Amino acid sequence: MGTTASTAQQTVATATFENVHGNGTMEDRTSLSIHSFQTVGLHNNKAKSIITNKVAPVVITYNCKEEFQIHDDLLKASYTVGRITESTPEHYLVQGKYFMVRDVYSKLDVLNTTSTCGAPNFRQAKGGYSVFGMGQPSFSGFKQVLQKLQNDGHKVCTWTSVIQMHLFVREAAVPTESPNLLLLQDPSRPPPALLFSCQTGVGRTNLAMVLGILVLYHHKGGLQKLDLPQSTKFLPRDRFRVIQNFIGTVPKGQQIVEEVDAAISLCSEMHDLKEAIYECKKKLEGIGDDYQIQGNSAKEYFLQRTLQSLGRYFCLVAFNYYLHEQYPLAFALSFSRWMCRHPELYRLQASTNLSELTITGEQLTKDERFSPDVLSTVKEMSVANFRRVPKMPVYGMAQPNSKAIGSVLSYLTDAKRKYSHILWVNLREEVVLEGNEQIYTLREPGNLEQQIAVPVTSPEQLEVRALYLEQEKQMKMFKTCLTMQEVFNQHKSSCQGLAYKRIPIPDFCAPKEKDFDQLLEAMKNALAEDSNTAFVFNCHSGRGRTTTAMVIAVLTLWHFNGIPEITEDEIVSVPDAKYTKGEFEVVMKVVQLLPEGHQMKKQVDMALDIVSETMTPMHYHLREIIICSYRQGKTAKEEKDLQTLQLRSLQYLERYIYLILFNAYMHLEKKDSWQRPFSTWMHEVAARAGVYEILNCLGFAEFEDLEDKPLTRLRYRWQEQNRSSSLFQGEFI
């Protein structure tokens, strides 16, 4: 439908939902409104012409059957025209870029219910639940649906349209965190019939029907078990990794998932959400890399379809968990606020895109070519970017080989330093091997800049993957081939006090809550054995992850040995001075929540400054890089660079906030010797104080409006940091 350009104002009468089932007066009102709409524009003396030779009539909604465009001055209006296909007439576009087309056609009605029930694909869920679904009905069809429900004995009906197409908003892949369902609290009253609709009555409607069944199940008190309907059509399958992790993380996780599975089966007449996941997974794993759909990668298409369906499934599981906790509490928290109290669910949701990689020796690439020696330490220490925090036993570097490890150990145990105990922490997420005394890692042959992070549930699994590669036939070209664990085991014979830990943390991002736990626990154990232990950290380049771990180590040692006095801030007269000091609005919100929050921040700033002194040639400061990345993103010319820098600036900002939170935890839990882990403290203390709600609206509010920016949200930001630009390979898990 093109916009009506007549100067006449057109009005349409509308009715509330309660009036739809009235005594006939609504029909009179409807007739009047149609007549008014049709005549007021055409009979106005300002209308110039009705163009019928260039504009095709189209079916539209809101009581009108057909409309032809009316223009005051066609030549001056500068309207945009277009055609849907080459064989169709040109039509004037709504807002210059949209066609208005017929929404529902007969082929969509698979169940053939339009004539008998009033709407396409009208159906009721199994199991006796008063949950109904349908496609988009017409006005008269909707009255027919309501009449049918009334005839079937339903006195109250709640209708929810789950179409997200208002104002041309695109369909969402998964439901938002605020499902607008009727949350029933009085089990003595009979529940209303829950009626859901979308365009076709399939995908979105099916999702809403499952939500409705879960709500009604809890309304009944959850006394009777949601039984799975008997079906021999599909064989039982292993659960996806994200669901396995949910079951292992959440109390009653197994029961929560089984209830969702039962609810899905009760709504499977038109669409089975779980089977949709497995069908897409089967196609994803079976299709070749060179296949295309409409010019795009077929593998990528089926990967996105799999992730969308799995994301919806996980949202249903999370929502049922919410009902278990909040129904007895009369919904003290909305779903969105409750999600912010359970950040572990966001962590799980971000890990849905996992594949059991089919890795081969052909993907191994020399590692050092991607980690330039900015600090010029290879000549002396045999490793790039070696450095020490002034007056502290904290060291950092890039990935070393066996020779470099020997050089560093000799340096730390010499007559000057005399360290008898050394804790060495490898922070890499990637598989690392040493072949012929050189370091190799996995990289895509066509994208060498992209490291392949291997999804594992424990650091030990990284070593297992490395062992698998070591034993592969293609590796026989190496005279020697060792995993990093084997390399360090060799050095333990000459350095009895050496302890090696693998604590993989994500690049660019804040360490996860459990990463802080592991780092602190490793340091506590080392200091308990020897208070003069040296701490050595390495990642790939010795920059981002290594620097973050060094700051955590500095803060930890200060809490053990005493925090130095904070020097007064120098008055700095440079552009963005306020922001190079980390004084962003969102940071200050967190600071205000914390006891002595300004002190917590200043101590972190002091640790950042001390660590950054060791790496001046790198021009890398964990705090200052936040505003630098943001400014670079605003001036980026390529869309890919712009998106990457936007994400990086938010990740760096989040990392800075996590360091402040960790320092606050160290202060507040010191009296109990940090028996409560940081991850538990974040869940039990920080989350209840509203920290994750702040992180769920993370951005640069002082510079821009944060509305409609998905990366400001935890869900999207954490998912994006796990996204790989590599082609999918292996088995989806």
Short mmCIF file of N, CA and C in Angstrom, two decimals, residues 30-180:
data_model
loop_
_atom_site.label_atom_id
_atom_site.label_comp_id
_atom_site.label_asym_id
_atom_site.label_seq_id
_atom_site.Cartn_x
_atom_site.Cartn_y
_atom_site.Cartn_z
N THR A 30 -18.67 -0.30 12.82
CA THR A 30 -17.71 -0.69 11.80
C THR A 30 -18.15 -0.20 10.43
N SER A 31 -19.43 -0.37 10.12
CA SER A 31 -19.94 0.07 8.83
C SER A 31 -19.76 1.57 8.66
N LEU A 32 -20.03 2.31 9.72
CA LEU A 32 -19.88 3.76 9.65
C LEU A 32 -18.44 4.14 9.41
N SER A 33 -17.52 3.44 10.09
CA SER A 33 -16.11 3.80 9.94
C SER A 33 -15.62 3.50 8.54
N ILE A 34 -16.07 2.41 7.95
CA ILE A 34 -15.66 2.08 6.59
C ILE A 34 -16.16 3.14 5.62
N HIS A 35 -17.42 3.52 5.78
CA HIS A 35 -18.00 4.53 4.90
C HIS A 35 -17.24 5.85 5.02
N SER A 36 -16.91 6.22 6.28
CA SER A 36 -16.19 7.47 6.48
C SER A 36 -14.82 7.42 5.82
N PHE A 37 -14.16 6.28 5.97
CA PHE A 37 -12.79 6.16 5.43
C PHE A 37 -12.80 6.25 3.92
N GLN A 38 -13.80 5.63 3.31
CA GLN A 38 -13.83 5.59 1.85
C GLN A 38 -14.22 6.92 1.23
N THR A 39 -15.05 7.70 1.92
CA THR A 39 -15.60 8.89 1.28
C THR A 39 -14.87 10.16 1.62
N VAL A 40 -14.30 10.24 2.83
CA VAL A 40 -13.77 11.53 3.26
C VAL A 40 -12.63 12.01 2.38
N GLY A 41 -11.79 11.06 1.90
CA GLY A 41 -10.66 11.47 1.07
C GLY A 41 -11.07 11.73 -0.37
N LEU A 42 -11.95 10.91 -0.89
CA LEU A 42 -12.30 11.02 -2.30
C LEU A 42 -13.15 12.25 -2.60
N HIS A 43 -13.96 12.66 -1.65
CA HIS A 43 -14.88 13.75 -1.91
C HIS A 43 -14.31 15.10 -1.49
N ASN A 44 -13.13 15.10 -0.92
CA ASN A 44 -12.53 16.37 -0.53
C ASN A 44 -12.09 17.11 -1.79
N ASN A 45 -12.39 18.41 -1.86
CA ASN A 45 -12.12 19.14 -3.10
C ASN A 45 -10.64 19.41 -3.32
N LYS A 46 -9.79 19.03 -2.34
CA LYS A 46 -8.35 19.25 -2.53
C LYS A 46 -7.68 18.07 -3.22
N ALA A 47 -8.37 16.96 -3.33
CA ALA A 47 -7.78 15.81 -4.00
C ALA A 47 -7.71 16.06 -5.50
N LYS A 48 -6.55 15.83 -6.10
CA LYS A 48 -6.35 16.18 -7.51
C LYS A 48 -6.71 15.05 -8.46
N SER A 49 -6.25 13.82 -8.12
CA SER A 49 -6.50 12.74 -9.06
C SER A 49 -6.35 11.40 -8.37
N ILE A 50 -6.93 10.42 -8.99
CA ILE A 50 -6.74 9.04 -8.54
C ILE A 50 -5.97 8.32 -9.64
N ILE A 51 -4.76 7.88 -9.32
CA ILE A 51 -3.90 7.29 -10.34
C ILE A 51 -4.18 5.80 -10.39
N THR A 52 -4.71 5.33 -11.49
CA THR A 52 -5.02 3.91 -11.61
C THR A 52 -4.17 3.21 -12.65
N ASN A 53 -3.48 3.98 -13.49
CA ASN A 53 -2.73 3.34 -14.57
C ASN A 53 -1.33 2.91 -14.13
N LYS A 54 -0.80 3.46 -13.03
CA LYS A 54 0.55 3.12 -12.60
C LYS A 54 0.59 2.39 -11.26
N VAL A 55 -0.49 2.46 -10.52
CA VAL A 55 -0.49 1.90 -9.17
C VAL A 55 -1.45 0.74 -9.08
N ALA A 56 -0.95 -0.40 -8.62
CA ALA A 56 -1.81 -1.58 -8.51
C ALA A 56 -2.58 -1.54 -7.20
N PRO A 57 -3.86 -1.91 -7.23
CA PRO A 57 -4.60 -1.98 -5.96
C PRO A 57 -4.08 -3.15 -5.13
N VAL A 58 -4.04 -2.97 -3.82
CA VAL A 58 -3.57 -4.02 -2.93
C VAL A 58 -4.54 -4.18 -1.78
N VAL A 59 -4.59 -5.38 -1.21
CA VAL A 59 -5.45 -5.64 -0.06
C VAL A 59 -4.75 -5.12 1.19
N ILE A 60 -5.44 -4.35 2.00
CA ILE A 60 -4.85 -3.81 3.22
C ILE A 60 -5.79 -4.08 4.38
N THR A 61 -5.33 -3.77 5.60
CA THR A 61 -6.13 -4.03 6.79
C THR A 61 -6.86 -2.78 7.24
N TYR A 62 -7.44 -2.86 8.40
CA TYR A 62 -8.15 -1.75 9.05
C TYR A 62 -9.40 -1.35 8.29
N ASN A 63 -10.26 -2.33 8.01
CA ASN A 63 -11.60 -2.09 7.48
C ASN A 63 -11.63 -1.62 6.03
N CYS A 64 -10.52 -1.60 5.33
CA CYS A 64 -10.50 -1.17 3.93
C CYS A 64 -10.19 -2.37 3.05
N LYS A 65 -10.81 -2.41 1.91
CA LYS A 65 -10.55 -3.52 0.99
C LYS A 65 -9.50 -3.15 -0.05
N GLU A 66 -9.63 -1.99 -0.65
CA GLU A 66 -8.65 -1.57 -1.65
C GLU A 66 -8.46 -0.07 -1.55
N GLU A 67 -7.28 0.38 -1.95
CA GLU A 67 -7.02 1.81 -1.95
C GLU A 67 -6.16 2.17 -3.14
N PHE A 68 -6.48 3.29 -3.80
CA PHE A 68 -5.63 3.84 -4.84
C PHE A 68 -5.00 5.11 -4.29
N GLN A 69 -3.77 5.36 -4.63
CA GLN A 69 -3.10 6.53 -4.07
C GLN A 69 -3.64 7.82 -4.66
N ILE A 70 -3.70 8.84 -3.82
CA ILE A 70 -4.18 10.16 -4.21
C ILE A 70 -3.06 11.15 -3.94
N HIS A 71 -2.67 11.92 -4.91
CA HIS A 71 -1.53 12.82 -4.76
C HIS A 71 -1.94 14.26 -5.04
N ASP A 72 -1.45 15.16 -4.20
CA ASP A 72 -1.70 16.58 -4.44
C ASP A 72 -0.92 17.07 -5.65
N ASP A 73 0.35 16.71 -5.70
CA ASP A 73 1.18 17.14 -6.83
C ASP A 73 2.22 16.05 -7.06
N LEU A 74 1.98 15.21 -8.01
CA LEU A 74 2.82 14.04 -8.24
C LEU A 74 4.27 14.41 -8.50
N LEU A 75 4.51 15.46 -9.29
CA LEU A 75 5.87 15.80 -9.68
C LEU A 75 6.67 16.36 -8.52
N LYS A 76 5.99 17.10 -7.63
CA LYS A 76 6.71 17.72 -6.51
C LYS A 76 6.89 16.77 -5.33
N ALA A 77 6.12 15.71 -5.29
CA ALA A 77 6.12 14.86 -4.10
C ALA A 77 7.38 14.02 -3.96
N SER A 78 8.05 13.70 -5.07
CA SER A 78 9.28 12.89 -5.06
C SER A 78 9.07 11.54 -4.38
N TYR A 79 8.00 10.87 -4.75
CA TYR A 79 7.74 9.56 -4.18
C TYR A 79 8.65 8.52 -4.83
N THR A 80 8.97 7.48 -4.06
CA THR A 80 9.78 6.39 -4.57
C THR A 80 8.87 5.26 -5.02
N VAL A 81 9.16 4.72 -6.19
CA VAL A 81 8.36 3.61 -6.70
C VAL A 81 9.24 2.37 -6.79
N GLY A 82 8.60 1.22 -6.80
CA GLY A 82 9.33 -0.03 -6.92
C GLY A 82 8.38 -1.15 -7.27
N ARG A 83 8.94 -2.29 -7.65
CA ARG A 83 8.11 -3.47 -7.94
C ARG A 83 8.74 -4.66 -7.23
N ILE A 84 7.87 -5.55 -6.77
CA ILE A 84 8.34 -6.72 -6.03
C ILE A 84 9.08 -7.68 -6.94
N THR A 85 8.54 -7.90 -8.15
CA THR A 85 9.22 -8.72 -9.16
C THR A 85 9.12 -7.99 -10.50
N GLU A 86 9.87 -8.48 -11.46
CA GLU A 86 9.88 -7.84 -12.78
C GLU A 86 8.51 -7.91 -13.46
N SER A 87 7.71 -8.89 -13.10
CA SER A 87 6.42 -9.09 -13.78
C SER A 87 5.28 -8.33 -13.12
N THR A 88 5.53 -7.65 -12.01
CA THR A 88 4.46 -6.93 -11.32
C THR A 88 4.56 -5.44 -11.59
N PRO A 89 3.42 -4.72 -11.48
CA PRO A 89 3.44 -3.28 -11.74
C PRO A 89 4.24 -2.52 -10.69
N GLU A 90 4.69 -1.33 -11.06
CA GLU A 90 5.35 -0.46 -10.09
C GLU A 90 4.32 0.06 -9.09
N HIS A 91 4.82 0.31 -7.88
CA HIS A 91 3.93 0.79 -6.82
C HIS A 91 4.69 1.79 -5.97
N TYR A 92 3.99 2.78 -5.47
CA TYR A 92 4.64 3.75 -4.59
C TYR A 92 4.92 3.10 -3.24
N LEU A 93 6.11 3.34 -2.69
CA LEU A 93 6.57 2.64 -1.50
C LEU A 93 6.26 3.43 -0.23
N VAL A 94 5.88 2.71 0.80
CA VAL A 94 5.64 3.31 2.11
C VAL A 94 6.98 3.73 2.70
N GLN A 95 7.06 4.97 3.15
CA GLN A 95 8.30 5.54 3.70
C GLN A 95 9.45 5.42 2.71
N GLY A 96 9.11 5.31 1.44
CA GLY A 96 10.13 5.29 0.41
C GLY A 96 10.84 3.98 0.22
N LYS A 97 10.48 2.93 1.01
CA LYS A 97 11.25 1.68 0.89
C LYS A 97 10.45 0.41 1.19
N TYR A 98 9.17 0.50 1.57
CA TYR A 98 8.44 -0.69 1.97
C TYR A 98 7.24 -0.95 1.06
N PHE A 99 6.97 -2.22 0.79
CA PHE A 99 5.74 -2.65 0.16
C PHE A 99 4.77 -3.08 1.27
N MET A 100 3.52 -2.82 1.09
CA MET A 100 2.50 -3.40 1.96
C MET A 100 1.82 -4.49 1.15
N VAL A 101 1.89 -5.72 1.63
CA VAL A 101 1.40 -6.85 0.85
C VAL A 101 0.39 -7.64 1.66
N ARG A 102 -0.31 -8.50 0.98
CA ARG A 102 -1.28 -9.36 1.66
C ARG A 102 -0.57 -10.27 2.64
N ASP A 103 -1.11 -10.38 3.86
CA ASP A 103 -0.39 -11.03 4.95
C ASP A 103 -0.62 -12.54 4.99
N VAL A 104 -1.82 -12.98 4.72
CA VAL A 104 -2.16 -14.40 4.86
C VAL A 104 -2.80 -14.88 3.56
N TYR A 105 -2.38 -16.05 3.09
CA TYR A 105 -2.98 -16.64 1.91
C TYR A 105 -3.29 -18.11 2.20
N SER A 106 -4.06 -18.72 1.35
CA SER A 106 -4.67 -20.02 1.66
C SER A 106 -3.65 -21.12 1.91
N LYS A 107 -2.52 -21.09 1.22
CA LYS A 107 -1.54 -22.17 1.37
C LYS A 107 -0.91 -22.20 2.76
N LEU A 108 -0.99 -21.10 3.49
CA LEU A 108 -0.44 -21.08 4.84
C LEU A 108 -1.28 -21.91 5.81
N ASP A 109 -2.55 -22.12 5.46
CA ASP A 109 -3.47 -22.80 6.37
C ASP A 109 -3.33 -24.31 6.21
N VAL A 110 -2.30 -24.87 6.80
CA VAL A 110 -2.01 -26.30 6.67
C VAL A 110 -3.11 -27.14 7.30
N LEU A 111 -3.69 -26.69 8.40
CA LEU A 111 -4.71 -27.46 9.11
C LEU A 111 -6.12 -27.23 8.55
N ASN A 112 -6.25 -26.34 7.56
CA ASN A 112 -7.55 -26.05 6.94
C ASN A 112 -8.62 -25.68 7.97
N THR A 113 -8.31 -24.72 8.81
CA THR A 113 -9.23 -24.33 9.87
C THR A 113 -9.84 -22.95 9.66
N THR A 114 -9.49 -22.26 8.58
CA THR A 114 -10.01 -20.90 8.39
C THR A 114 -11.53 -20.90 8.26
N SER A 115 -12.05 -21.83 7.49
CA SER A 115 -13.50 -21.84 7.27
C SER A 115 -14.26 -22.36 8.48
N THR A 116 -13.70 -23.33 9.19
CA THR A 116 -14.42 -23.95 10.31
C THR A 116 -14.24 -23.21 11.63
N CYS A 117 -13.05 -22.62 11.82
CA CYS A 117 -12.75 -21.98 13.10
C CYS A 117 -12.56 -20.47 13.00
N GLY A 118 -12.28 -19.97 11.80
CA GLY A 118 -12.13 -18.54 11.64
C GLY A 118 -10.72 -18.05 11.45
N ALA A 119 -9.71 -18.92 11.67
CA ALA A 119 -8.31 -18.50 11.56
C ALA A 119 -7.49 -19.66 11.02
N PRO A 120 -6.42 -19.37 10.30
CA PRO A 120 -5.56 -20.46 9.79
C PRO A 120 -4.84 -21.17 10.92
N ASN A 121 -4.70 -22.48 10.78
CA ASN A 121 -3.91 -23.31 11.70
C ASN A 121 -4.36 -23.16 13.15
N PHE A 122 -5.66 -23.06 13.37
CA PHE A 122 -6.19 -22.97 14.73
C PHE A 122 -6.11 -24.35 15.38
N ARG A 123 -5.64 -24.41 16.61
CA ARG A 123 -5.50 -25.69 17.31
C ARG A 123 -5.38 -25.47 18.81
N GLN A 124 -5.60 -26.54 19.55
CA GLN A 124 -5.45 -26.53 21.00
C GLN A 124 -4.31 -27.46 21.39
N ALA A 125 -3.57 -27.07 22.42
CA ALA A 125 -2.50 -27.92 22.93
C ALA A 125 -3.09 -29.21 23.51
N LYS A 126 -2.29 -30.25 23.52
CA LYS A 126 -2.72 -31.52 24.09
C LYS A 126 -2.69 -31.45 25.61
N GLY A 127 -3.17 -32.53 26.23
CA GLY A 127 -3.09 -32.62 27.68
C GLY A 127 -4.18 -31.89 28.43
N GLY A 128 -5.20 -31.40 27.71
CA GLY A 128 -6.29 -30.72 28.39
C GLY A 128 -6.02 -29.29 28.78
N TYR A 129 -4.91 -28.72 28.33
CA TYR A 129 -4.59 -27.33 28.67
C TYR A 129 -5.36 -26.38 27.76
N SER A 130 -5.88 -25.30 28.37
CA SER A 130 -6.64 -24.30 27.60
C SER A 130 -5.69 -23.33 26.93
N VAL A 131 -4.87 -23.86 26.06
CA VAL A 131 -3.88 -23.07 25.33
C VAL A 131 -4.12 -23.28 23.84
N PHE A 132 -4.31 -22.19 23.12
CA PHE A 132 -4.68 -22.25 21.71
C PHE A 132 -3.70 -21.42 20.88
N GLY A 133 -3.54 -21.83 19.63
CA GLY A 133 -2.70 -21.09 18.71
C GLY A 133 -3.37 -20.95 17.36
N MET A 134 -3.00 -19.91 16.62
CA MET A 134 -3.58 -19.70 15.29
C MET A 134 -2.73 -18.72 14.50
N GLY A 135 -2.98 -18.67 13.19
CA GLY A 135 -2.38 -17.65 12.36
C GLY A 135 -3.18 -16.36 12.44
N GLN A 136 -2.76 -15.37 11.68
CA GLN A 136 -3.41 -14.06 11.73
C GLN A 136 -4.84 -14.14 11.19
N PRO A 137 -5.86 -13.85 12.02
CA PRO A 137 -7.23 -13.91 11.54
C PRO A 137 -7.68 -12.56 10.98
N SER A 138 -8.72 -12.60 10.18
CA SER A 138 -9.39 -11.35 9.79
C SER A 138 -10.28 -10.91 10.94
N PHE A 139 -10.93 -9.75 10.79
CA PHE A 139 -11.79 -9.26 11.86
C PHE A 139 -12.96 -10.21 12.08
N SER A 140 -13.61 -10.62 11.00
CA SER A 140 -14.74 -11.55 11.15
C SER A 140 -14.27 -12.92 11.61
N GLY A 141 -13.08 -13.31 11.14
CA GLY A 141 -12.52 -14.59 11.58
C GLY A 141 -12.21 -14.60 13.06
N PHE A 142 -11.75 -13.48 13.57
CA PHE A 142 -11.44 -13.39 14.99
C PHE A 142 -12.72 -13.52 15.82
N LYS A 143 -13.80 -12.90 15.35
CA LYS A 143 -15.07 -13.04 16.06
C LYS A 143 -15.52 -14.51 16.06
N GLN A 144 -15.25 -15.20 14.94
CA GLN A 144 -15.62 -16.61 14.85
C GLN A 144 -14.80 -17.45 15.83
N VAL A 145 -13.52 -17.12 15.98
CA VAL A 145 -12.66 -17.82 16.95
C VAL A 145 -13.20 -17.63 18.36
N LEU A 146 -13.53 -16.39 18.70
CA LEU A 146 -14.04 -16.11 20.04
C LEU A 146 -15.37 -16.83 20.29
N GLN A 147 -16.19 -16.89 19.26
CA GLN A 147 -17.47 -17.59 19.40
C GLN A 147 -17.25 -19.08 19.65
N LYS A 148 -16.27 -19.66 18.95
CA LYS A 148 -15.96 -21.08 19.15
C LYS A 148 -15.48 -21.33 20.58
N LEU A 149 -14.59 -20.47 21.08
CA LEU A 149 -14.10 -20.64 22.45
C LEU A 149 -15.23 -20.51 23.45
N GLN A 150 -16.15 -19.58 23.19
CA GLN A 150 -17.29 -19.40 24.09
C GLN A 150 -18.19 -20.62 24.05
N ASN A 151 -18.42 -21.16 22.88
CA ASN A 151 -19.26 -22.35 22.75
C ASN A 151 -18.63 -23.55 23.45
N ASP A 152 -17.30 -23.58 23.51
CA ASP A 152 -16.59 -24.68 24.17
C ASP A 152 -16.53 -24.50 25.68
N GLY A 153 -17.14 -23.44 26.20
CA GLY A 153 -17.23 -23.27 27.64
C GLY A 153 -16.21 -22.34 28.27
N HIS A 154 -15.43 -21.65 27.48
CA HIS A 154 -14.44 -20.72 28.03
C HIS A 154 -15.08 -19.36 28.24
N LYS A 155 -15.14 -18.93 29.49
CA LYS A 155 -15.79 -17.66 29.81
C LYS A 155 -14.85 -16.47 29.66
N VAL A 156 -13.55 -16.70 29.88
CA VAL A 156 -12.56 -15.62 29.79
C VAL A 156 -11.46 -16.07 28.84
N CYS A 157 -11.04 -15.17 27.98
CA CYS A 157 -9.97 -15.48 27.02
C CYS A 157 -8.95 -14.36 27.01
N THR A 158 -7.70 -14.72 27.08
CA THR A 158 -6.62 -13.75 26.94
C THR A 158 -5.93 -13.99 25.61
N TRP A 159 -5.98 -13.00 24.74
CA TRP A 159 -5.37 -13.14 23.40
C TRP A 159 -4.09 -12.33 23.36
N THR A 160 -3.02 -12.98 22.93
CA THR A 160 -1.72 -12.32 22.79
C THR A 160 -1.21 -12.52 21.38
N SER A 161 -0.99 -11.41 20.68
CA SER A 161 -0.38 -11.48 19.36
C SER A 161 1.13 -11.37 19.54
N VAL A 162 1.85 -12.35 19.03
CA VAL A 162 3.31 -12.35 19.19
C VAL A 162 4.00 -11.92 17.90
N ILE A 163 3.27 -11.21 17.05
CA ILE A 163 3.89 -10.65 15.85
C ILE A 163 4.73 -9.46 16.25
N GLN A 164 6.01 -9.48 15.90
CA GLN A 164 6.90 -8.36 16.20
C GLN A 164 7.19 -7.61 14.91
N MET A 165 6.13 -7.14 14.26
CA MET A 165 6.32 -6.46 12.98
C MET A 165 5.75 -5.05 13.02
N HIS A 166 5.46 -4.54 14.20
CA HIS A 166 4.94 -3.19 14.31
C HIS A 166 6.01 -2.21 13.84
N LEU A 167 5.61 -1.25 13.06
CA LEU A 167 6.54 -0.25 12.55
C LEU A 167 7.72 -0.90 11.85
N PHE A 168 7.44 -2.04 11.20
CA PHE A 168 8.46 -2.71 10.37
C PHE A 168 9.66 -3.20 11.17
N VAL A 169 9.43 -3.64 12.42
CA VAL A 169 10.49 -4.25 13.21
C VAL A 169 10.65 -5.69 12.75
N ARG A 170 11.87 -6.14 12.57
CA ARG A 170 12.11 -7.50 12.09
C ARG A 170 11.79 -8.52 13.18
N GLU A 171 11.47 -9.72 12.74
CA GLU A 171 11.14 -10.79 13.68
C GLU A 171 12.36 -11.13 14.53
N ALA A 172 12.14 -11.33 15.81
CA ALA A 172 13.24 -11.68 16.71
C ALA A 172 13.50 -13.18 16.61
N ALA A 173 14.76 -13.55 16.78
CA ALA A 173 15.12 -14.96 16.71
C ALA A 173 14.72 -15.69 17.98
N VAL A 174 14.79 -15.03 19.11
CA VAL A 174 14.42 -15.62 20.39
C VAL A 174 13.57 -14.62 21.14
N PRO A 175 12.76 -15.07 22.09
CA PRO A 175 11.91 -14.13 22.81
C PRO A 175 12.73 -13.19 23.68
N THR A 176 12.17 -12.01 23.93
CA THR A 176 12.84 -11.07 24.82
C THR A 176 12.74 -11.56 26.25
N GLU A 177 13.43 -10.85 27.16
CA GLU A 177 13.44 -11.30 28.55
C GLU A 177 12.20 -10.87 29.33
N SER A 178 11.19 -10.32 28.67
CA SER A 178 9.99 -9.87 29.38
C SER A 178 8.73 -10.41 28.70
N PRO A 179 8.50 -11.73 28.73
CA PRO A 179 7.30 -12.27 28.09
C PRO A 179 6.05 -11.76 28.78
N ASN A 180 5.12 -11.21 28.00
CA ASN A 180 3.95 -10.55 28.56
C ASN A 180 2.82 -11.57 28.71
#
